[in-house]
Amino acid sequence: MSSLLIRNGLVIGPATQEIQDILIEDDLFTEIAPVINPPENTRILDAGGKWIFPGVIDPHTHMGIPIKSGHSADTFGSGSRSALHGGVTTILDFTVLESGQTLAESLNTRIELAGESLCDVGIHVNITRFEPEILAEIPELIARGFTSFKVFTTYAEANMMLTYDQIEAVAKIIAQHHGILMVHSEDNDVITRASDTFNDEKETHPRYHGLSRPAEAELVAVRQLGEISSRTNCTIYVVHLNTAAGLAKAAEYPLLKVETCPHYLLLSDKMYEKSDGRMFVSSPPLRTDADSQALWLGLQNGQIHTLGSDHCPFCLSDKPMDTPFQNIPNGMGGVETLFPALLAQFMERHLDLELLVRLSSRNPAKIFGIDHLKGGIKPGLHADLMIVDPWSINDNWESKLDTVLDWNAYTNFPALFPETVIRRGEIVIDEGSTVSPSAGHLLKSK
Ligand SMILES: [Zn+2]
């Protein structure tokens, strides 16, 4: 058995901030106490003056997903490596249901690709076709430990959309078998109406991307989903919520869980006016400063439950200059900066760091049924943690990113990267550098 003792760090848990020793034996936390006398041959790390956070669970990544003209720019290998550098020890990614495939086949394809992940990895199952055979697979997959399913209220043109009636039918089955339904929540009719305005292709600047997917689309979809959750008793997880109106509506429904993303908290639609505005094209689009402010309040008053990166990165050459916004691949990277950028913001805004831990670790573990494995620093859980030097906050972190990408959205923001990251008891980041980690594990929900 290998053992590691981390001494004297300030442990920031979901409900505590205390200086503690942490004993890790093999891949688990075994003891947390003010003073621990370790077994013989224990490696000791001194974390005096440092902060210790649980490893981050990013509930929303898209590693190497197919788009019209290729793939998003990270594979599971490269994306998970940069994730670890930013303190993310677990990612939850999505299947892609190709035409003719069963859900199980799409899952097996994705599990194989995820084999190269260095983070532990869970997989959500996308349902983008409404067929009896597909619905019949849901209980089997839940029994196998794949309990989260995602549907889209839009992307009819890509044959990915389900109608609200179809979503309700899916929700009923998922509720009966105690799974969770995730929904990309932008109303297709609202988007179609707004996008039609730009069909003459006179207005092709990235700024029109936002106008083609107005905030009203989220409000309409969230209202429908709230009603569906009430009628079916299904927990519905709204991915990447981004508007003040959508947030206020979601708060009316107790069975809705809400995720937002760093880009909706930190960036606004003003980014589209920049010379690299095209790089900020993602769906849903960036919103107004007032929307961001509402989201920050939503974090503090418990209306938002998780933070996901929606990591779907592209390099500069993937989004050529002067491409009409309709043809720009949608998505931005963010798994590596997710925690470091938000930690710096929480410090600047004097927000409770325990809240950050709940949003980035405890809540996603609970919501997705992996809290028997992860989600905190507690005996019996996987030893996933990071050690942060609170004095090392800086604006000069971009050159140190461990990434294959040549662009990131958060240049000019302060960030606080971990100096040490431990994933299942293994030191994977040491003094800020990645040290050849072993492969991640596939996670199943309880
Ligand atoms: Zn996404």
Short mmCIF file of C-alpha atoms and ligand atoms in Angstrom, two decimals:
data_model
loop_
_atom_site.label_atom_id
_atom_site.label_comp_id
_atom_site.label_asym_id
_atom_site.label_seq_id
_atom_site.Cartn_x
_atom_site.Cartn_y
_atom_site.Cartn_z
CA MET A 1 0.00 0.00 0.00
CA SER A 2 1.29 3.48 -0.79
CA SER A 3 0.50 6.32 1.57
CA LEU A 4 0.72 10.06 1.26
CA LEU A 5 0.20 12.62 4.00
CA ILE A 6 -0.62 16.21 3.19
CA ARG A 7 0.19 18.36 6.19
CA ASN A 8 -1.25 21.61 7.48
CA GLY A 9 -3.27 22.74 4.46
CA LEU A 10 -6.42 24.83 4.80
CA VAL A 11 -9.03 22.33 3.64
CA ILE A 12 -11.90 24.06 1.86
CA GLY A 13 -14.79 21.64 1.94
CA PRO A 14 -18.44 22.02 1.03
CA ALA A 15 -19.08 23.13 4.62
CA THR A 16 -15.75 23.69 6.38
CA GLN A 17 -12.52 25.63 6.25
CA GLU A 18 -10.02 24.19 8.68
CA ILE A 19 -6.32 23.45 8.81
CA GLN A 20 -6.06 19.68 8.62
CA ASP A 21 -3.78 16.78 7.82
CA ILE A 22 -5.04 14.51 5.06
CA LEU A 23 -3.99 10.87 4.82
CA ILE A 24 -4.30 9.15 1.45
CA GLU A 25 -3.80 5.40 1.20
CA ASP A 26 -3.67 4.00 -2.32
CA ASP A 27 -6.47 5.77 -4.18
CA LEU A 28 -8.65 6.84 -1.24
CA PHE A 29 -8.80 9.43 1.50
CA THR A 30 -8.54 7.46 4.74
CA GLU A 31 -8.23 10.08 7.46
CA ILE A 32 -8.68 13.83 7.86
CA ALA A 33 -7.72 15.24 11.26
CA PRO A 34 -5.84 18.18 12.80
CA VAL A 35 -2.79 15.99 13.42
CA ILE A 36 -2.18 12.56 11.89
CA ASN A 37 0.71 10.24 12.76
CA PRO A 38 1.25 8.52 9.43
CA PRO A 39 2.23 4.88 8.91
CA GLU A 40 5.90 4.15 8.17
CA ASN A 41 7.22 5.03 4.70
CA THR A 42 4.53 7.62 4.13
CA ARG A 43 5.44 10.34 1.67
CA ILE A 44 4.79 13.75 3.23
CA LEU A 45 3.78 16.93 1.41
CA ASP A 46 3.83 20.14 3.40
CA ALA A 47 0.85 22.34 2.48
CA GLY A 48 1.35 24.95 5.21
CA GLY A 49 -0.07 28.29 4.06
CA LYS A 50 -1.78 26.62 1.09
CA TRP A 51 -5.41 25.94 0.25
CA ILE A 52 -6.75 22.49 -0.53
CA PHE A 53 -9.81 21.99 -2.72
CA PRO A 54 -11.46 18.74 -3.82
CA GLY A 55 -10.75 17.82 -7.44
CA VAL A 56 -13.17 19.56 -9.77
CA ILE A 57 -15.90 17.61 -11.55
CA ASP A 58 -16.65 19.26 -14.90
CA PRO A 59 -20.12 17.95 -15.78
CA HIS A 60 -20.07 19.22 -19.37
CA THR A 61 -17.29 18.59 -21.91
CA HIS A 62 -17.23 17.66 -25.58
CA MET A 63 -13.88 16.07 -26.37
CA GLY A 64 -13.29 15.59 -30.09
CA ILE A 65 -16.90 15.74 -31.20
CA PRO A 66 -17.74 15.64 -34.89
CA ILE A 67 -18.86 18.88 -36.52
CA LYS A 68 -19.65 19.63 -40.19
CA SER A 69 -16.00 20.08 -41.11
CA GLY A 70 -14.10 17.71 -38.82
CA HIS A 71 -13.85 17.60 -35.02
CA SER A 72 -13.62 19.99 -32.09
CA ALA A 73 -9.96 20.60 -31.41
CA ASP A 74 -9.29 18.48 -28.31
CA THR A 75 -9.24 14.70 -28.09
CA PHE A 76 -9.99 12.98 -24.79
CA GLY A 77 -6.21 12.70 -24.39
CA SER A 78 -5.28 16.34 -24.96
CA GLY A 79 -8.40 17.80 -23.34
CA SER A 80 -8.13 15.74 -20.17
CA ARG A 81 -4.45 16.61 -19.84
CA SER A 82 -5.25 20.32 -19.85
CA ALA A 83 -8.18 19.64 -17.52
CA LEU A 84 -5.84 18.16 -14.90
CA HIS A 85 -3.59 21.22 -15.17
CA GLY A 86 -6.61 23.31 -14.14
CA GLY A 87 -7.57 21.04 -11.22
CA VAL A 88 -10.33 19.12 -13.02
CA THR A 89 -9.92 15.46 -12.07
CA THR A 90 -13.26 14.23 -13.44
CA ILE A 91 -15.02 15.08 -16.69
CA LEU A 92 -18.51 14.07 -17.75
CA ASP A 93 -18.77 13.94 -21.53
CA PHE A 94 -21.52 13.03 -24.02
CA THR A 95 -22.18 10.33 -26.57
CA VAL A 96 -22.87 11.19 -30.20
CA LEU A 97 -25.74 9.16 -31.67
CA GLU A 98 -24.88 8.48 -35.32
CA SER A 99 -27.67 7.53 -37.70
CA GLY A 100 -28.51 3.82 -37.47
CA GLN A 101 -26.76 3.42 -34.10
CA THR A 102 -28.45 2.22 -30.93
CA LEU A 103 -27.85 4.15 -27.72
CA ALA A 104 -25.69 1.26 -26.48
CA GLU A 105 -23.58 1.37 -29.63
CA SER A 106 -23.11 5.13 -29.34
CA LEU A 107 -22.13 4.66 -25.69
CA ASN A 108 -19.62 1.91 -26.48
CA THR A 109 -18.02 4.06 -29.19
CA ARG A 110 -17.63 6.93 -26.75
CA ILE A 111 -16.32 4.70 -23.94
CA GLU A 112 -13.61 3.46 -26.29
CA LEU A 113 -12.53 7.00 -27.19
CA ALA A 114 -12.65 8.00 -23.51
CA GLY A 115 -10.11 5.25 -22.81
CA GLU A 116 -7.35 7.78 -23.44
CA SER A 117 -8.70 10.22 -20.84
CA LEU A 118 -6.34 11.10 -18.02
CA CYS A 119 -9.23 12.38 -15.92
CA ASP A 120 -11.77 9.96 -14.57
CA VAL A 121 -14.65 10.12 -16.96
CA GLY A 122 -18.40 9.61 -16.91
CA ILE A 123 -20.59 9.61 -20.01
CA HIS A 124 -24.01 11.19 -20.54
CA VAL A 125 -26.12 9.53 -23.24
CA ASN A 126 -27.49 11.79 -25.99
CA ILE A 127 -30.96 10.94 -27.28
CA THR A 128 -31.33 12.66 -30.65
CA ARG A 129 -33.83 10.25 -32.22
CA PHE A 130 -37.29 9.46 -30.88
CA GLU A 131 -37.95 5.80 -31.71
CA PRO A 132 -39.50 2.97 -29.64
CA GLU A 133 -36.27 0.90 -29.77
CA ILE A 134 -34.26 3.87 -28.49
CA LEU A 135 -36.67 4.52 -25.59
CA ALA A 136 -36.58 0.83 -24.68
CA GLU A 137 -32.84 1.09 -24.11
CA ILE A 138 -33.11 3.73 -21.38
CA PRO A 139 -33.85 1.33 -18.46
CA GLU A 140 -31.05 -1.03 -19.56
CA LEU A 141 -28.51 1.78 -19.66
CA ILE A 142 -29.60 3.08 -16.25
CA ALA A 143 -29.15 -0.44 -14.87
CA ARG A 144 -25.59 -0.41 -16.32
CA GLY A 145 -24.80 2.80 -14.39
CA PHE A 146 -25.36 5.32 -17.19
CA THR A 147 -28.14 7.36 -15.66
CA SER A 148 -27.99 10.75 -17.39
CA PHE A 149 -29.55 11.41 -20.80
CA LYS A 150 -29.44 14.57 -22.87
CA VAL A 151 -31.94 15.93 -25.37
CA PHE A 152 -32.12 19.11 -27.44
CA THR A 153 -35.09 21.45 -27.90
CA THR A 154 -33.45 22.81 -31.06
CA TYR A 155 -31.06 21.83 -33.90
CA ALA A 156 -33.95 20.50 -35.98
CA GLU A 157 -31.82 21.12 -39.09
CA ALA A 158 -29.19 18.69 -37.76
CA ASN A 159 -31.88 16.11 -36.88
CA MET A 160 -31.04 16.37 -33.19
CA MET A 161 -34.20 17.99 -31.87
CA LEU A 162 -36.99 16.34 -29.89
CA THR A 163 -40.38 18.04 -29.57
CA TYR A 164 -41.66 18.93 -26.10
CA ASP A 165 -44.13 16.01 -26.28
CA GLN A 166 -41.31 13.64 -27.11
CA ILE A 167 -39.19 15.08 -24.32
CA GLU A 168 -42.07 14.50 -21.90
CA ALA A 169 -42.28 10.85 -22.97
CA VAL A 170 -38.53 10.44 -22.40
CA ALA A 171 -38.78 12.21 -19.04
CA LYS A 172 -41.48 9.78 -17.88
CA ILE A 173 -39.30 6.75 -18.55
CA ILE A 174 -36.23 8.33 -16.98
CA ALA A 175 -38.20 9.30 -13.85
CA GLN A 176 -39.55 5.76 -13.44
CA HIS A 177 -35.99 4.42 -13.42
CA HIS A 178 -34.49 7.20 -11.29
CA GLY A 179 -32.26 8.70 -13.93
CA ILE A 180 -31.79 12.36 -14.83
CA LEU A 181 -32.70 14.23 -18.01
CA MET A 182 -30.37 16.96 -19.30
CA VAL A 183 -31.71 19.47 -21.78
CA HIS A 184 -30.16 21.96 -24.17
CA SER A 185 -32.83 24.59 -23.60
CA GLU A 186 -33.35 26.98 -26.50
CA ASP A 187 -36.77 26.99 -28.14
CA ASN A 188 -36.52 26.04 -31.79
CA ASP A 189 -39.45 28.19 -32.99
CA VAL A 190 -38.01 31.32 -31.40
CA ILE A 191 -34.62 30.63 -32.98
CA THR A 192 -36.11 29.90 -36.40
CA ARG A 193 -38.08 33.13 -36.34
CA ALA A 194 -35.04 35.18 -35.30
CA SER A 195 -32.61 33.45 -37.67
CA ASP A 196 -34.87 33.96 -40.66
CA THR A 197 -34.14 37.69 -40.36
CA PHE A 198 -30.55 36.94 -41.39
CA ASN A 199 -31.30 34.64 -44.31
CA ASP A 200 -30.56 37.30 -46.92
CA GLU A 201 -26.91 36.98 -45.76
CA LYS A 202 -26.36 40.74 -45.69
CA GLU A 203 -25.62 40.72 -41.97
CA THR A 204 -22.98 38.08 -41.40
CA HIS A 205 -20.89 39.63 -38.59
CA PRO A 206 -20.50 37.49 -35.42
CA ARG A 207 -22.60 40.04 -33.49
CA TYR A 208 -25.68 38.72 -35.31
CA HIS A 209 -25.10 35.24 -33.94
CA GLY A 210 -26.49 36.41 -30.61
CA LEU A 211 -29.45 38.13 -32.21
CA SER A 212 -30.26 34.97 -34.16
CA ARG A 213 -30.61 33.05 -30.87
CA PRO A 214 -32.37 35.55 -28.58
CA ALA A 215 -32.75 35.24 -24.81
CA GLU A 216 -36.46 34.60 -25.28
CA ALA A 217 -35.56 31.16 -26.69
CA GLU A 218 -34.23 30.10 -23.29
CA LEU A 219 -37.20 31.50 -21.39
CA VAL A 220 -39.72 29.65 -23.56
CA ALA A 221 -37.84 26.35 -23.36
CA VAL A 222 -37.24 26.55 -19.59
CA ARG A 223 -40.93 27.19 -18.97
CA GLN A 224 -41.87 24.10 -21.01
CA LEU A 225 -39.26 21.97 -19.26
CA GLY A 226 -40.35 23.18 -15.84
CA GLU A 227 -43.90 22.09 -16.61
CA ILE A 228 -42.63 18.73 -17.91
CA SER A 229 -40.61 18.18 -14.73
CA SER A 230 -43.69 18.90 -12.60
CA ARG A 231 -45.95 16.58 -14.60
CA THR A 232 -43.49 13.68 -14.84
CA ASN A 233 -41.62 14.06 -11.55
CA CYS A 234 -38.41 13.88 -13.55
CA THR A 235 -35.35 15.82 -12.43
CA ILE A 236 -34.34 17.97 -15.39
CA TYR A 237 -30.87 19.48 -15.60
CA VAL A 238 -30.75 22.63 -17.71
CA VAL A 239 -27.31 22.73 -19.32
CA HIS A 240 -25.49 26.02 -19.90
CA LEU A 241 -28.22 28.38 -18.64
CA ASN A 242 -27.24 31.91 -19.60
CA THR A 243 -30.04 34.49 -19.27
CA ALA A 244 -31.58 36.40 -16.38
CA ALA A 245 -35.08 35.53 -17.62
CA GLY A 246 -34.30 31.82 -17.97
CA LEU A 247 -32.82 31.77 -14.47
CA ALA A 248 -35.82 33.45 -12.89
CA LYS A 249 -38.15 30.99 -14.64
CA ALA A 250 -36.06 27.95 -13.67
CA ALA A 251 -36.19 28.99 -10.02
CA GLU A 252 -39.98 28.44 -10.06
CA TYR A 253 -39.58 24.67 -10.55
CA PRO A 254 -38.09 22.58 -7.75
CA LEU A 255 -37.13 19.66 -10.03
CA LEU A 256 -35.01 21.78 -12.34
CA LYS A 257 -31.25 21.75 -11.72
CA VAL A 258 -29.29 24.55 -13.31
CA GLU A 259 -25.79 24.65 -14.75
CA THR A 260 -24.05 27.75 -16.02
CA CYS A 261 -20.63 28.20 -17.61
CA PRO A 262 -17.67 30.53 -17.02
CA HIS A 263 -18.19 32.27 -20.37
CA TYR A 264 -21.67 33.41 -19.37
CA LEU A 265 -20.35 34.68 -16.04
CA LEU A 266 -17.18 36.39 -17.28
CA LEU A 267 -17.82 37.44 -20.89
CA SER A 268 -20.58 39.36 -22.62
CA ASP A 269 -21.88 39.94 -26.15
CA LYS A 270 -19.43 42.87 -26.42
CA MET A 271 -16.81 40.22 -27.23
CA TYR A 272 -18.36 39.80 -30.68
CA GLU A 273 -17.18 43.33 -31.52
CA LYS A 274 -13.52 42.43 -30.95
CA SER A 275 -11.20 41.60 -33.83
CA ASP A 276 -11.34 37.93 -32.77
CA GLY A 277 -15.09 38.12 -32.13
CA ARG A 278 -15.69 35.04 -34.26
CA MET A 279 -13.83 32.92 -31.71
CA PHE A 280 -16.52 33.67 -29.10
CA VAL A 281 -19.31 32.20 -31.24
CA SER A 282 -20.86 29.43 -29.19
CA SER A 283 -24.37 28.17 -28.59
CA PRO A 284 -26.09 29.54 -26.68
CA PRO A 285 -24.43 32.90 -27.44
CA LEU A 286 -22.85 35.32 -24.99
CA ARG A 287 -25.40 37.66 -23.39
CA THR A 288 -25.56 41.12 -21.85
CA ASP A 289 -23.74 42.32 -18.75
CA ALA A 290 -27.10 42.36 -16.96
CA ASP A 291 -27.52 38.64 -17.68
CA SER A 292 -24.04 37.92 -16.27
CA GLN A 293 -24.86 39.89 -13.13
CA ALA A 294 -28.05 37.90 -12.66
CA LEU A 295 -26.07 34.66 -12.99
CA TRP A 296 -23.58 35.78 -10.33
CA LEU A 297 -26.52 36.43 -8.01
CA GLY A 298 -28.00 33.06 -8.95
CA LEU A 299 -24.80 31.35 -7.83
CA GLN A 300 -24.99 33.04 -4.46
CA ASN A 301 -28.67 32.44 -3.79
CA GLY A 302 -28.61 28.75 -4.70
CA GLN A 303 -30.57 29.01 -7.96
CA ILE A 304 -27.58 27.70 -9.91
CA HIS A 305 -26.32 24.29 -8.89
CA THR A 306 -23.24 23.53 -11.00
CA LEU A 307 -20.51 25.04 -13.16
CA GLY A 308 -19.70 23.30 -16.42
CA SER A 309 -17.16 24.40 -19.01
CA ASP A 310 -19.11 23.21 -22.10
CA HIS A 311 -15.57 22.66 -23.38
CA CYS A 312 -15.83 22.47 -27.17
CA PRO A 313 -12.70 24.23 -28.40
CA PHE A 314 -11.52 25.38 -31.78
CA CYS A 315 -8.19 26.78 -32.96
CA LEU A 316 -7.90 30.10 -34.79
CA SER A 317 -7.71 28.37 -38.17
CA ASP A 318 -10.91 26.40 -37.44
CA LYS A 319 -12.84 29.68 -37.43
CA PRO A 320 -11.40 31.63 -40.37
CA MET A 321 -11.72 35.43 -40.42
CA ASP A 322 -14.75 36.83 -42.24
CA THR A 323 -16.71 33.59 -42.13
CA PRO A 324 -20.44 34.42 -41.98
CA PHE A 325 -21.61 33.74 -38.43
CA GLN A 326 -23.93 31.01 -39.69
CA ASN A 327 -20.90 28.95 -40.79
CA ILE A 328 -18.61 29.48 -37.80
CA PRO A 329 -18.22 26.28 -35.76
CA ASN A 330 -19.98 26.88 -32.42
CA GLY A 331 -17.99 26.40 -29.24
CA MET A 332 -15.13 27.54 -27.03
CA GLY A 333 -12.55 25.85 -24.87
CA GLY A 334 -12.64 26.26 -21.12
CA VAL A 335 -11.95 23.08 -19.17
CA GLU A 336 -8.44 24.20 -18.14
CA THR A 337 -9.44 27.71 -17.04
CA LEU A 338 -12.78 26.70 -15.46
CA PHE A 339 -11.62 26.58 -11.86
CA PRO A 340 -8.52 28.87 -11.91
CA ALA A 341 -10.41 31.78 -13.50
CA LEU A 342 -13.46 31.40 -11.26
CA LEU A 343 -11.36 31.01 -8.11
CA ALA A 344 -9.69 34.34 -8.91
CA GLN A 345 -13.13 35.91 -9.43
CA PHE A 346 -14.47 34.47 -6.19
CA MET A 347 -11.50 36.00 -4.38
CA GLU A 348 -11.88 39.39 -6.07
CA ARG A 349 -15.59 39.45 -5.31
CA HIS A 350 -15.06 38.22 -1.73
CA LEU A 351 -17.37 35.27 -2.28
CA ASP A 352 -17.50 32.19 -0.12
CA LEU A 353 -14.98 29.59 -1.34
CA GLU A 354 -17.13 26.82 0.12
CA LEU A 355 -19.78 27.85 -2.42
CA LEU A 356 -17.24 27.35 -5.18
CA VAL A 357 -16.56 23.84 -3.86
CA ARG A 358 -20.26 23.00 -3.81
CA LEU A 359 -20.72 24.23 -7.38
CA SER A 360 -17.63 22.60 -8.82
CA SER A 361 -17.43 19.35 -6.91
CA ARG A 362 -20.07 18.47 -4.33
CA ASN A 363 -23.20 19.29 -6.37
CA PRO A 364 -22.19 17.64 -9.66
CA ALA A 365 -21.21 14.48 -7.74
CA LYS A 366 -24.62 14.38 -6.04
CA ILE A 367 -26.70 15.30 -9.09
CA PHE A 368 -25.02 12.69 -11.30
CA GLY A 369 -24.95 9.93 -8.70
CA ILE A 370 -21.19 9.62 -8.21
CA ASP A 371 -21.09 10.98 -4.66
CA HIS A 372 -20.21 7.50 -3.35
CA LEU A 373 -16.87 8.01 -5.18
CA LYS A 374 -16.22 11.73 -5.45
CA GLY A 375 -17.28 15.22 -4.53
CA GLY A 376 -15.34 16.06 -1.40
CA ILE A 377 -12.41 15.44 0.89
CA LYS A 378 -13.77 12.67 3.11
CA PRO A 379 -12.59 9.21 4.20
CA GLY A 380 -13.72 6.59 1.70
CA LEU A 381 -13.91 8.90 -1.31
CA HIS A 382 -11.43 8.93 -4.20
CA ALA A 383 -8.41 11.01 -3.25
CA ASP A 384 -8.91 13.79 -5.80
CA LEU A 385 -7.62 17.17 -4.66
CA MET A 386 -5.59 20.19 -5.57
CA ILE A 387 -3.21 22.35 -3.59
CA VAL A 388 -3.30 26.05 -4.37
CA ASP A 389 -0.94 28.78 -3.24
CA PRO A 390 -3.29 31.72 -2.63
CA TRP A 391 -0.45 34.19 -3.27
CA SER A 392 0.26 32.90 -6.76
CA ILE A 393 -2.69 34.62 -8.43
CA ASN A 394 -1.52 36.23 -11.65
CA ASP A 395 -2.38 37.61 -15.07
CA ASN A 396 0.51 35.92 -16.75
CA TRP A 397 -0.65 32.33 -16.91
CA GLU A 398 -1.42 31.89 -20.59
CA SER A 399 2.05 30.68 -21.60
CA LYS A 400 1.89 27.99 -18.92
CA LEU A 401 -1.31 26.35 -20.17
CA ASP A 402 -0.92 22.67 -21.00
CA THR A 403 -2.98 22.74 -24.18
CA VAL A 404 -2.94 22.06 -27.89
CA LEU A 405 -5.14 25.13 -28.47
CA ASP A 406 -3.80 28.44 -29.81
CA TRP A 407 -6.57 30.64 -28.46
CA ASN A 408 -8.37 31.06 -25.16
CA ALA A 409 -11.23 33.27 -24.18
CA TYR A 410 -9.90 34.50 -20.83
CA THR A 411 -6.74 36.38 -21.79
CA ASN A 412 -6.52 39.42 -19.46
CA PHE A 413 -8.42 37.72 -16.65
CA PRO A 414 -6.57 36.83 -13.46
CA ALA A 415 -6.36 33.12 -12.66
CA LEU A 416 -5.04 30.95 -9.87
CA PHE A 417 -3.76 27.59 -11.06
CA PRO A 418 -3.07 24.69 -8.67
CA GLU A 419 0.54 23.79 -7.98
CA THR A 420 -0.26 20.19 -7.12
CA VAL A 421 -3.12 18.01 -8.35
CA ILE A 422 -3.83 14.52 -7.07
CA ARG A 423 -6.20 12.19 -8.89
CA ARG A 424 -7.15 8.97 -7.09
CA GLY A 425 -4.08 9.22 -4.89
CA GLU A 426 -1.64 9.80 -7.77
CA ILE A 427 0.23 13.09 -8.07
CA VAL A 428 -0.61 14.16 -11.63
CA ILE A 429 0.46 17.82 -11.46
CA ASP A 430 3.61 18.59 -9.50
CA GLU A 431 4.78 22.21 -9.09
CA GLY A 432 2.43 23.20 -11.89
CA SER A 433 3.68 20.64 -14.41
CA THR A 434 2.03 17.44 -15.61
CA VAL A 435 3.81 14.24 -14.59
CA SER A 436 2.83 11.34 -16.90
CA PRO A 437 -0.44 10.33 -15.25
CA SER A 438 -1.91 6.85 -15.57
CA ALA A 439 -5.22 6.53 -17.46
CA GLY A 440 -8.46 7.73 -15.95
CA HIS A 441 -11.24 5.36 -14.90
CA LEU A 442 -14.69 5.06 -16.41
CA LEU A 443 -17.25 6.08 -13.81
CA LYS A 444 -20.68 4.59 -13.30
CA SER A 445 -23.43 6.19 -11.30
CA LYS A 446 -25.02 4.46 -8.33
ZN ZN B 1 -22.47 21.41 -24.66
#
